[in-house]
mmCIF file of C-alpha atoms and ligand atoms in Angstrom:
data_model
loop_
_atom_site.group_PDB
_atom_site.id
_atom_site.type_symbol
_atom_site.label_atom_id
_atom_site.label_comp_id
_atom_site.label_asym_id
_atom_site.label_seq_id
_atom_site.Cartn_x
_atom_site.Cartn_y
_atom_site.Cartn_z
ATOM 1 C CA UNK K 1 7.496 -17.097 -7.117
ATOM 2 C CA UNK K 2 5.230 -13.829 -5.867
ATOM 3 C CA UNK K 3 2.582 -16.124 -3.972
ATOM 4 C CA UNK K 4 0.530 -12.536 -2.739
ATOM 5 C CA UNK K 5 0.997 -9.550 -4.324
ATOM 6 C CA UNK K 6 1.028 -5.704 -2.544
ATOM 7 C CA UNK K 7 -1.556 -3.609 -3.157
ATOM 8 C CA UNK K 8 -2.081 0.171 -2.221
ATOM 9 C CA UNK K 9 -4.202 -0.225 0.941
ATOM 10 C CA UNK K 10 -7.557 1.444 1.094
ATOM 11 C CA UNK K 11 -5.883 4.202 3.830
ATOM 12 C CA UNK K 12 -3.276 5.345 0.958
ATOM 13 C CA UNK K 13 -5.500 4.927 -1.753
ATOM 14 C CA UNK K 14 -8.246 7.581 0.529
ATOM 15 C CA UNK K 15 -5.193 9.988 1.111
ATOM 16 C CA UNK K 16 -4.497 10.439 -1.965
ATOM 17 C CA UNK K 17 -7.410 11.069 -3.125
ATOM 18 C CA UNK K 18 -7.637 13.738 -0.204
ATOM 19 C CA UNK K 19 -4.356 14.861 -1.086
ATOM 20 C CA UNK K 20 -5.665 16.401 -4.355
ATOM 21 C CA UNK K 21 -8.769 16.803 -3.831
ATOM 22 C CA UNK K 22 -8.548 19.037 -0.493
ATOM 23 C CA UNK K 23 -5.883 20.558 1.613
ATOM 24 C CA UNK K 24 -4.531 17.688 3.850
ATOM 25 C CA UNK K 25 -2.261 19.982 6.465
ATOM 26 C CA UNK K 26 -0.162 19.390 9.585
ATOM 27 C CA UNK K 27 0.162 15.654 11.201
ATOM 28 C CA UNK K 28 -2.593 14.592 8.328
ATOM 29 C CA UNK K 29 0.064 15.575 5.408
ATOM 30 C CA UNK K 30 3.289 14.043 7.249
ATOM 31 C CA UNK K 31 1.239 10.698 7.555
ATOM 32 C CA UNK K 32 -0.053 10.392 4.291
ATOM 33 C CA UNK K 33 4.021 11.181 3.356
ATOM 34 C CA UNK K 34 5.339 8.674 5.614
ATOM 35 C CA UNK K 35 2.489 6.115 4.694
ATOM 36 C CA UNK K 36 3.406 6.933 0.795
ATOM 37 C CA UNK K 37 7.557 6.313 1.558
ATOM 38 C CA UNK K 38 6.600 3.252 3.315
ATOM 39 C CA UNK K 39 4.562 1.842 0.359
ATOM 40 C CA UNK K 40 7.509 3.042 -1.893
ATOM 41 C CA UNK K 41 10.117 1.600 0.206
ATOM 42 C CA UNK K 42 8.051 -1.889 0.172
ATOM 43 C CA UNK K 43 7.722 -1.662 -3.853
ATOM 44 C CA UNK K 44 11.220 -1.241 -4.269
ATOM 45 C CA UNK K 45 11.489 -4.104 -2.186
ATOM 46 C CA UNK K 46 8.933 -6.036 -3.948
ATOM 47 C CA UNK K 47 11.120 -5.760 -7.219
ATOM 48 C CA UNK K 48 14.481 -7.999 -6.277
ATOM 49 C CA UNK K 49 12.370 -10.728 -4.182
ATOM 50 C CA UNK K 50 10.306 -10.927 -7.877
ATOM 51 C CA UNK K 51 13.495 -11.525 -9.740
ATOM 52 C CA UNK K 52 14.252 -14.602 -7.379
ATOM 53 C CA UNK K 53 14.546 -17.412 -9.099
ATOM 54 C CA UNK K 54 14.843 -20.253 -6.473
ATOM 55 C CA UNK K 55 11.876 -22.637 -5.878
ATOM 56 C CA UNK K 56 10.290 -20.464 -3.140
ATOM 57 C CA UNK K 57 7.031 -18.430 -2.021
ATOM 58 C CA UNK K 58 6.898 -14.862 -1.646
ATOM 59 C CA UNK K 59 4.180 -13.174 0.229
ATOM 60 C CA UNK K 60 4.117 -9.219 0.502
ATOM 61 C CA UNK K 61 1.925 -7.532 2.650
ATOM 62 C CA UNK K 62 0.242 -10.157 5.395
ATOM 63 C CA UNK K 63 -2.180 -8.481 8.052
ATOM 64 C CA UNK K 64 -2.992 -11.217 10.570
ATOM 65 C CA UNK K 65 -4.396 -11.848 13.925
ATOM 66 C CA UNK K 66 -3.391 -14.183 16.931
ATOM 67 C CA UNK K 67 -5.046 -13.703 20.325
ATOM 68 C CA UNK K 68 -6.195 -10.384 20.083
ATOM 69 C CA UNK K 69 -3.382 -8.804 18.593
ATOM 70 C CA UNK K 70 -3.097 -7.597 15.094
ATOM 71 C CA UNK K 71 0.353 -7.742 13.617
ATOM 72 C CA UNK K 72 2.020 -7.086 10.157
ATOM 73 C CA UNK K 73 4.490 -8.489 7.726
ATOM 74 C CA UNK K 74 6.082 -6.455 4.868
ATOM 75 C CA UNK K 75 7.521 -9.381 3.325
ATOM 76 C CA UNK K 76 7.765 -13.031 3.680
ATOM 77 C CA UNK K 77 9.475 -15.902 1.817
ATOM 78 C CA UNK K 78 8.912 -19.490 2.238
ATOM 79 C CA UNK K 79 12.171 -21.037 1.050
ATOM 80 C CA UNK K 80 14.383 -23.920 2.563
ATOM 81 C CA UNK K 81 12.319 -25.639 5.159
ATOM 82 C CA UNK K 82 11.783 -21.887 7.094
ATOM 83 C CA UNK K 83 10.064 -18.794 7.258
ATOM 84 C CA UNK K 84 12.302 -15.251 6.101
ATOM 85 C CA UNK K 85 10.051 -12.426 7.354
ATOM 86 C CA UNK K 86 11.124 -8.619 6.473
ATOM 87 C CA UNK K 87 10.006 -5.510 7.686
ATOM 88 C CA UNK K 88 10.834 -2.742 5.461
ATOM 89 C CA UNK K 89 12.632 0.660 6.571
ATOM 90 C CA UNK K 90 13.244 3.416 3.974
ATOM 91 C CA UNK K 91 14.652 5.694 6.368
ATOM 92 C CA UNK K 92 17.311 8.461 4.835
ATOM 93 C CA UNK K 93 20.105 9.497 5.692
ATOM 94 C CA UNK K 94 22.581 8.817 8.598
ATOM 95 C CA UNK K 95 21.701 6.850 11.648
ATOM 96 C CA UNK K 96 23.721 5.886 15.168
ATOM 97 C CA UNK K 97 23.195 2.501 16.295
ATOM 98 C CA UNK K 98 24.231 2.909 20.276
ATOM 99 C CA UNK K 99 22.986 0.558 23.339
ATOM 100 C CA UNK K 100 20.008 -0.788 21.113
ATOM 101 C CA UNK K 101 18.909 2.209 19.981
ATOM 102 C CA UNK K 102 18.200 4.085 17.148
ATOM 103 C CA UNK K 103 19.157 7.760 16.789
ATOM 104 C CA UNK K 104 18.938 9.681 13.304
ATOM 105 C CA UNK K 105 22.026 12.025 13.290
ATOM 106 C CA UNK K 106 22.959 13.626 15.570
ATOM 107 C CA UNK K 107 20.659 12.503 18.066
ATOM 108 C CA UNK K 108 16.778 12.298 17.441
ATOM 109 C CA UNK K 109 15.711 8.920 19.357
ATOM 110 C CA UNK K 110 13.410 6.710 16.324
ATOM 111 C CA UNK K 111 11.724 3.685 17.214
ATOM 112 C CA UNK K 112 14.302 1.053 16.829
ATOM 113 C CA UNK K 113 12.672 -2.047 14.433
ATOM 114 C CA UNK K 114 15.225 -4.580 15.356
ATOM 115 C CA UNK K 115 13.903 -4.351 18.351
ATOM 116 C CA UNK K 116 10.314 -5.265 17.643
ATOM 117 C CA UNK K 117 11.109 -8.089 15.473
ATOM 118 C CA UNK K 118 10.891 -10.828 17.851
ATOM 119 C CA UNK K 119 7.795 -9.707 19.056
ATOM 120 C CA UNK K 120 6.244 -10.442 15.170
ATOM 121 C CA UNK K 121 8.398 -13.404 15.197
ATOM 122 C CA UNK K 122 7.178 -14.589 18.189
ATOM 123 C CA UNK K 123 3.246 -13.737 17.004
ATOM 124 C CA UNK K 124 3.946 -15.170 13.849
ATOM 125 C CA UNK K 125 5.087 -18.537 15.751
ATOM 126 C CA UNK K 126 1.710 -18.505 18.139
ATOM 127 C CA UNK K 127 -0.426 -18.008 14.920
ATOM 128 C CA UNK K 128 1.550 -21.244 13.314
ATOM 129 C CA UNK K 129 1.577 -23.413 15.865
ATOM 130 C CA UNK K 130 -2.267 -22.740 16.866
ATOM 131 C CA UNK K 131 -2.695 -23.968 13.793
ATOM 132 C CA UNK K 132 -0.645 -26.872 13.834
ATOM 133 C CA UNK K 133 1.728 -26.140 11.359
ATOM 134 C CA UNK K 134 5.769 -24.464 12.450
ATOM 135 C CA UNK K 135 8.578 -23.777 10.500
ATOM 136 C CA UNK K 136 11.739 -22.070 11.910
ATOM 137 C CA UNK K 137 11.254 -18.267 11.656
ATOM 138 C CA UNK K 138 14.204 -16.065 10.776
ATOM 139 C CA UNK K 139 13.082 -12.015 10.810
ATOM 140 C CA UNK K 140 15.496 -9.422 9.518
ATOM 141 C CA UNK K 141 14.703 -5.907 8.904
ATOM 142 C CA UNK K 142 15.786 -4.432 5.530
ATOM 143 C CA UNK K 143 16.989 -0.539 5.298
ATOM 144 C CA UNK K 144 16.425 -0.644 1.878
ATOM 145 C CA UNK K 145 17.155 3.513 1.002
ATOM 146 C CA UNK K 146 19.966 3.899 -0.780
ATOM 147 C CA UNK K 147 21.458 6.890 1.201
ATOM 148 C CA UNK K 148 20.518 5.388 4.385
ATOM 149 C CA UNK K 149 23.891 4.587 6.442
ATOM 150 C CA UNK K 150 24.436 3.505 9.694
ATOM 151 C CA UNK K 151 27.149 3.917 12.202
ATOM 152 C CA UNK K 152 28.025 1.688 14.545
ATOM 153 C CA UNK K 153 26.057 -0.942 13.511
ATOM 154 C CA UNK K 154 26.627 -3.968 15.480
ATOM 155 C CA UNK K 155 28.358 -6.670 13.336
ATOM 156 C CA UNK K 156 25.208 -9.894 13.953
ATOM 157 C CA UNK K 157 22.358 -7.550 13.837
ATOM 158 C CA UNK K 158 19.269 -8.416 12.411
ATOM 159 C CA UNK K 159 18.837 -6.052 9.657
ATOM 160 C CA UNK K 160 20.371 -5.983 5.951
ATOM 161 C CA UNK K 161 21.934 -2.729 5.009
ATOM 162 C CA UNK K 162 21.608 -0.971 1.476
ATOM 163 C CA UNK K 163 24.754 -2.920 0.459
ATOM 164 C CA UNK K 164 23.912 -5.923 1.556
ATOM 165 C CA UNK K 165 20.553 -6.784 -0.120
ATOM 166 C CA UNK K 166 21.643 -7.826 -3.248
ATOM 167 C CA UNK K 167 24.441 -10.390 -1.344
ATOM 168 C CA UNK K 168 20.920 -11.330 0.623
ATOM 169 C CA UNK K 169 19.182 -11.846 -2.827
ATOM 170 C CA UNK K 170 21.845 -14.407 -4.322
ATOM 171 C CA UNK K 171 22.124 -16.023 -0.890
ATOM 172 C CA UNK K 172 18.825 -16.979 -1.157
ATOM 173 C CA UNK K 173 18.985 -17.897 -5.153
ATOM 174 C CA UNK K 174 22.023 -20.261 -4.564
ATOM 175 C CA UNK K 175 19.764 -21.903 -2.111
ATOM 176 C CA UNK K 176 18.654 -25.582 -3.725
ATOM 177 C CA UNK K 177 15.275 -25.207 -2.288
ATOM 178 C CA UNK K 178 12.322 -27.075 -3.339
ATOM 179 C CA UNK K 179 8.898 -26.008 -1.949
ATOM 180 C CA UNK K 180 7.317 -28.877 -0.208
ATOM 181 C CA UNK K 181 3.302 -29.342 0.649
ATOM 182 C CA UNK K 182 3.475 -28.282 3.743
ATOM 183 C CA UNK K 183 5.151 -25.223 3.241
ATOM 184 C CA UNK K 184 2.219 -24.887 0.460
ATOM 185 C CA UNK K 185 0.093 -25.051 3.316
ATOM 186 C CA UNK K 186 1.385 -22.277 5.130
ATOM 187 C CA UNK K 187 1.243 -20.095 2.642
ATOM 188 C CA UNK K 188 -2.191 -21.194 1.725
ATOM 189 C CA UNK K 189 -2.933 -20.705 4.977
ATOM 190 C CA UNK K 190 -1.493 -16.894 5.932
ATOM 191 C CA UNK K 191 -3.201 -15.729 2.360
ATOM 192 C CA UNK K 192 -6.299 -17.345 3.800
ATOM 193 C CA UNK K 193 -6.158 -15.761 7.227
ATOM 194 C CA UNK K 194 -5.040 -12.099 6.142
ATOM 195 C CA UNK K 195 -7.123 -9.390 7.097
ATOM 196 C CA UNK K 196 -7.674 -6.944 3.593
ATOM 197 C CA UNK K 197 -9.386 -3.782 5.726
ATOM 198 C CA UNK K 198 -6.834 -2.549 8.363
ATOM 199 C CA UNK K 199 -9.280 -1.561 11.625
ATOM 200 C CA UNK K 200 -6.240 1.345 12.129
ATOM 201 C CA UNK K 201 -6.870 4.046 9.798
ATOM 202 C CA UNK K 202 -6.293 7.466 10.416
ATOM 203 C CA UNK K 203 -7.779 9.200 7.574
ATOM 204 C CA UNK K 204 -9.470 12.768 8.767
ATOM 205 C CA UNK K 205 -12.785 13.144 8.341
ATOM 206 C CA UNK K 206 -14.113 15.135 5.363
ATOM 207 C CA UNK K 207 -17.213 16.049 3.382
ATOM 208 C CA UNK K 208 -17.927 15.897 0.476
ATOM 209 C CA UNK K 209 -18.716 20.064 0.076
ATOM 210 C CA UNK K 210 -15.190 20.592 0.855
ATOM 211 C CA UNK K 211 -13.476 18.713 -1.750
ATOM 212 C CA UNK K 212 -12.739 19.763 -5.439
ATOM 213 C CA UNK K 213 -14.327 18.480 -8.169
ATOM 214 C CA UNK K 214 -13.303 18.230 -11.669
ATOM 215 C CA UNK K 215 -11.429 15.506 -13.465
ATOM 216 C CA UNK K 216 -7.819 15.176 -12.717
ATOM 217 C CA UNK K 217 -5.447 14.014 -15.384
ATOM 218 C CA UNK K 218 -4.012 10.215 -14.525
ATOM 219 C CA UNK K 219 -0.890 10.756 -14.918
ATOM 220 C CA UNK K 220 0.141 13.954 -13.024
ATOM 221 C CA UNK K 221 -3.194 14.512 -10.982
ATOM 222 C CA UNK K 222 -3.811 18.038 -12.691
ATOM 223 C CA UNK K 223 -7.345 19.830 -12.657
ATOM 224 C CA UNK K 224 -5.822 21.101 -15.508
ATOM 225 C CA UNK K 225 -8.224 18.987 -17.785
ATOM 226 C CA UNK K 226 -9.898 20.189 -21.145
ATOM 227 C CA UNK K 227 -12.759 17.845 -23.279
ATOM 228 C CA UNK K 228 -11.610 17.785 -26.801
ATOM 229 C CA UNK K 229 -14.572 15.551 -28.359
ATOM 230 C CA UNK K 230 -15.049 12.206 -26.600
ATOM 231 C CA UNK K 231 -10.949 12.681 -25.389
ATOM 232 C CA UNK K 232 -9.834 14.400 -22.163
ATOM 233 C CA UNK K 233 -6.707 16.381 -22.647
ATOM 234 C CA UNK K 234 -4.181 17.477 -19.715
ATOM 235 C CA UNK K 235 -2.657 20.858 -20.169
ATOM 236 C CA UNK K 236 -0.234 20.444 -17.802
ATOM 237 C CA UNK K 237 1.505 17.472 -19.009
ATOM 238 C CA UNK K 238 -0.440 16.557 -22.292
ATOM 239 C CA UNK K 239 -1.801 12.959 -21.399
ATOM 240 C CA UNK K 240 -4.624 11.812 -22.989
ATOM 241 C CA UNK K 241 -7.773 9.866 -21.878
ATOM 242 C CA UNK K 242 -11.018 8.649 -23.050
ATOM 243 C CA UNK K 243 -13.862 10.623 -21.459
ATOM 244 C CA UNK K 244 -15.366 7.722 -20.848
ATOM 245 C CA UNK K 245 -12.538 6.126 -18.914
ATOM 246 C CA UNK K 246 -11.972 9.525 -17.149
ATOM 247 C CA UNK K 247 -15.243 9.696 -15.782
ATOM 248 C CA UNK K 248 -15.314 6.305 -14.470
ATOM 249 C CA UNK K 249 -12.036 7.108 -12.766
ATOM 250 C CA UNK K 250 -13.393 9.629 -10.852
ATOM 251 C CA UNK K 251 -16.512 7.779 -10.027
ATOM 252 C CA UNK K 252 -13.885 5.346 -8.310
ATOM 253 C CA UNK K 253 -12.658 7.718 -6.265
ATOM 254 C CA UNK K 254 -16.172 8.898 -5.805
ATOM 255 C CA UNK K 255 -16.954 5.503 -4.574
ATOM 256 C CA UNK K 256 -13.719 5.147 -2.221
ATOM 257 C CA UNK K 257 -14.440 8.381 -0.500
ATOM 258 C CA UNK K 258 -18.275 7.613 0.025
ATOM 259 C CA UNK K 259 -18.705 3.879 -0.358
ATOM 260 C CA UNK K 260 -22.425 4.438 0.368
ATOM 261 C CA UNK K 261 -23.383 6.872 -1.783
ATOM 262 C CA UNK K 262 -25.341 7.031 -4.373
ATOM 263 C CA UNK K 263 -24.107 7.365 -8.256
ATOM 264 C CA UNK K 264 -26.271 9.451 -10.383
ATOM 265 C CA UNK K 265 -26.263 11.238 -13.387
ATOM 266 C CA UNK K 266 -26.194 15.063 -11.074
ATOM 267 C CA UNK K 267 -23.928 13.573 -8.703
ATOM 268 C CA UNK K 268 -21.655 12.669 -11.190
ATOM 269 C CA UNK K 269 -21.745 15.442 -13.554
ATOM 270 C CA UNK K 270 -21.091 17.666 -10.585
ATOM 271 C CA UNK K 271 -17.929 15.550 -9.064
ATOM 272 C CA UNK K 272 -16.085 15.795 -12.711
ATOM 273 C CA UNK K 273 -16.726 19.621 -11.896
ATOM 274 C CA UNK K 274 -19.555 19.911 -14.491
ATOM 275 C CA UNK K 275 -17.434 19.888 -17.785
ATOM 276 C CA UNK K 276 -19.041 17.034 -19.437
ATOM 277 C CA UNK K 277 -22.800 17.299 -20.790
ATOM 278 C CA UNK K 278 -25.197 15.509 -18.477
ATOM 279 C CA UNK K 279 -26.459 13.365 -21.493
ATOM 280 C CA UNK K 280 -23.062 12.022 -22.067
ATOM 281 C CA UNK K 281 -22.469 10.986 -18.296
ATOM 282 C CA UNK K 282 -26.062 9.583 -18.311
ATOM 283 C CA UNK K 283 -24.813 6.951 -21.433
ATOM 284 C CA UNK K 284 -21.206 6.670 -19.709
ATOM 285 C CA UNK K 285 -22.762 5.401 -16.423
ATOM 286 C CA UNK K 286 -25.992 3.286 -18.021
ATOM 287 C CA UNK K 287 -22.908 1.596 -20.578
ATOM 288 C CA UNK K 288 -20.912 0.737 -17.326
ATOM 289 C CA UNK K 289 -23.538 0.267 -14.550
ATOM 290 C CA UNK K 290 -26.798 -1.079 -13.590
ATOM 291 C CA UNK K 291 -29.703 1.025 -13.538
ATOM 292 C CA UNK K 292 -31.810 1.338 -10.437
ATOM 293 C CA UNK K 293 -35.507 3.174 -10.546
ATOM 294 C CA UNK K 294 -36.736 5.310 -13.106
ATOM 295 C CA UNK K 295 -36.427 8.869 -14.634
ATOM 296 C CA UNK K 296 -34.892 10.982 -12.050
ATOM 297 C CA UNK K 297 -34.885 8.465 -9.334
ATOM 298 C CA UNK K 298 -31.958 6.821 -11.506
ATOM 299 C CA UNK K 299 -28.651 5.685 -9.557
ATOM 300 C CA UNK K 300 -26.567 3.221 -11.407
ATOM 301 C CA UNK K 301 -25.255 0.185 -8.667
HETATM 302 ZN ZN1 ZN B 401 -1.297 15.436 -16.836
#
């Protein structure tokens, strides 16, 4: 049973938002892409430990702290008296496993991830036991692409291969686990202790002159938006959307980019790129939000 879910963290959620709305170049656009692939990778993931249907916990996505040091688990599963933690790799293509390292074909040094996992393992152990509570802790990295292949992989190594997963996955479903209290705790207790904003963020810094307004379609992120009565229509890709609901989107995003400023009617009607009347954002926003002050002083909280 899915005991956390994943969510998009507020970093991916931001460069997105960037993505469209400005020109992210350089190291900014290859982060965002590898941050994306990550989440992607972690998704995929996500879907065969949610079609598990032995007595266990699953928890996705734990940011946690022990002494100082700030760690993270893609995935971890509370089933048969100890503690499976993944870290998720959706590396393509072919790899050389040599010496403990990791080289993508034909010889580009990565970071090798096996490598690290004892070092989680052993934070994730510290955390536990400060806390008076330890299970047996058994990490494995997953390389979860499907074109991802790797040569000269070691036969006991601590990762599970494309092929292997789904062996992995009925391994642990043939397990006659039953989740105890204790192991009820733990999980209790990780949820309890994870940290939801990540202090490592490297979004660039922007303003807000240099982005694009308008209102972007949700389903393929066009600009390519026209108001057919109270219904937005894309052009690119034909989705439809209330206005209502449109504008609201965007004042989200409005709100994740500049979490202290203030929503008003001119802010607003300029953000969506000033193709809705000002009267009908004024009745959208005093529908959806609280008015503060009076007349033109009006912001909506
Ligand atoms: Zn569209």
């Amino acid at each position: 049973m899915i005991y956390k879910y994943r969510t998009k963290s507020d970093e991916l959620i931001v460069f997105e938002i960037l993505d469209k709305r400005s020109d992210l170049q350089g190291k900014d656009k290859q982060y965002f892409l590898n941050l994306l692939k990550g989440y992607e990778g972690e998704v995929l993931f996500d879907s065969l430990t949610e079609q598990l249907q032995s007595d266990c916990l699953v928890l996705n996505d734990l940011l946690l702290e022990v002494n100082n040091t700030i760690f993270q688990i893609d995935s971890l599963i509370l089933i048969d008296g100890k503690i499976n933690t993944y870290e998720v790799k959706y590396l393509e293509g072919d790899y050389l496993y040599e010496s403990n390292k990791l080289f993508k074909k034909p010889r580009l040094e990565v970071i090798n991830p096996i490598l690290q996992l004892s070092r989680s393992e052993s934070l994730l152990n510290q955390l536990l036991r400060n806390h008076g509570c330890q299970l047996p802790i058994d990490a494995t990295v997953v390389f979860n692409h499907p074109t991802f292949t790797l040569y000269q992989a070691p036969l006991h190594l601590q990762a599970l291969l494309p092929t292997q997963i789904n062996n992995h996955m009925k391994t642990l479903d043939s397990i006659p686990s039953k989740i105890n209290e204790k192991q009820k705790k733990i999980a209790e207790l990780l949820v309890s202790l994870h940290i939801t904003k990540s202090p490592f963020t490297k979004v660039p810094s922007y303003r807000y002159e240099e982005l694009r307004k308008g209102i972007t379609c949700e389903m393929c992120d066009s600009f390519d938006v026209v108001t057919e009565g109270r219904t937005c229509l894309c052009r690119e890709c034909g989705h439809r959307e209330s206005v209502s609901s449109a504008v609201l989107r965007s004042v989200k995003e409005y709100q994740m980019l500049f979490p202290e400023g203030k929503i008003t009617t001119n802010l607003v009607y300029d953000w969506c790129g000033g193709i809705h009347p000002k009267r009908s954002i004024r009745r959208i926003l005093s529908t959806n939000f609280m008015n503060v002050g009076v007349n033109q002083w009006t912001y909506y909280v």
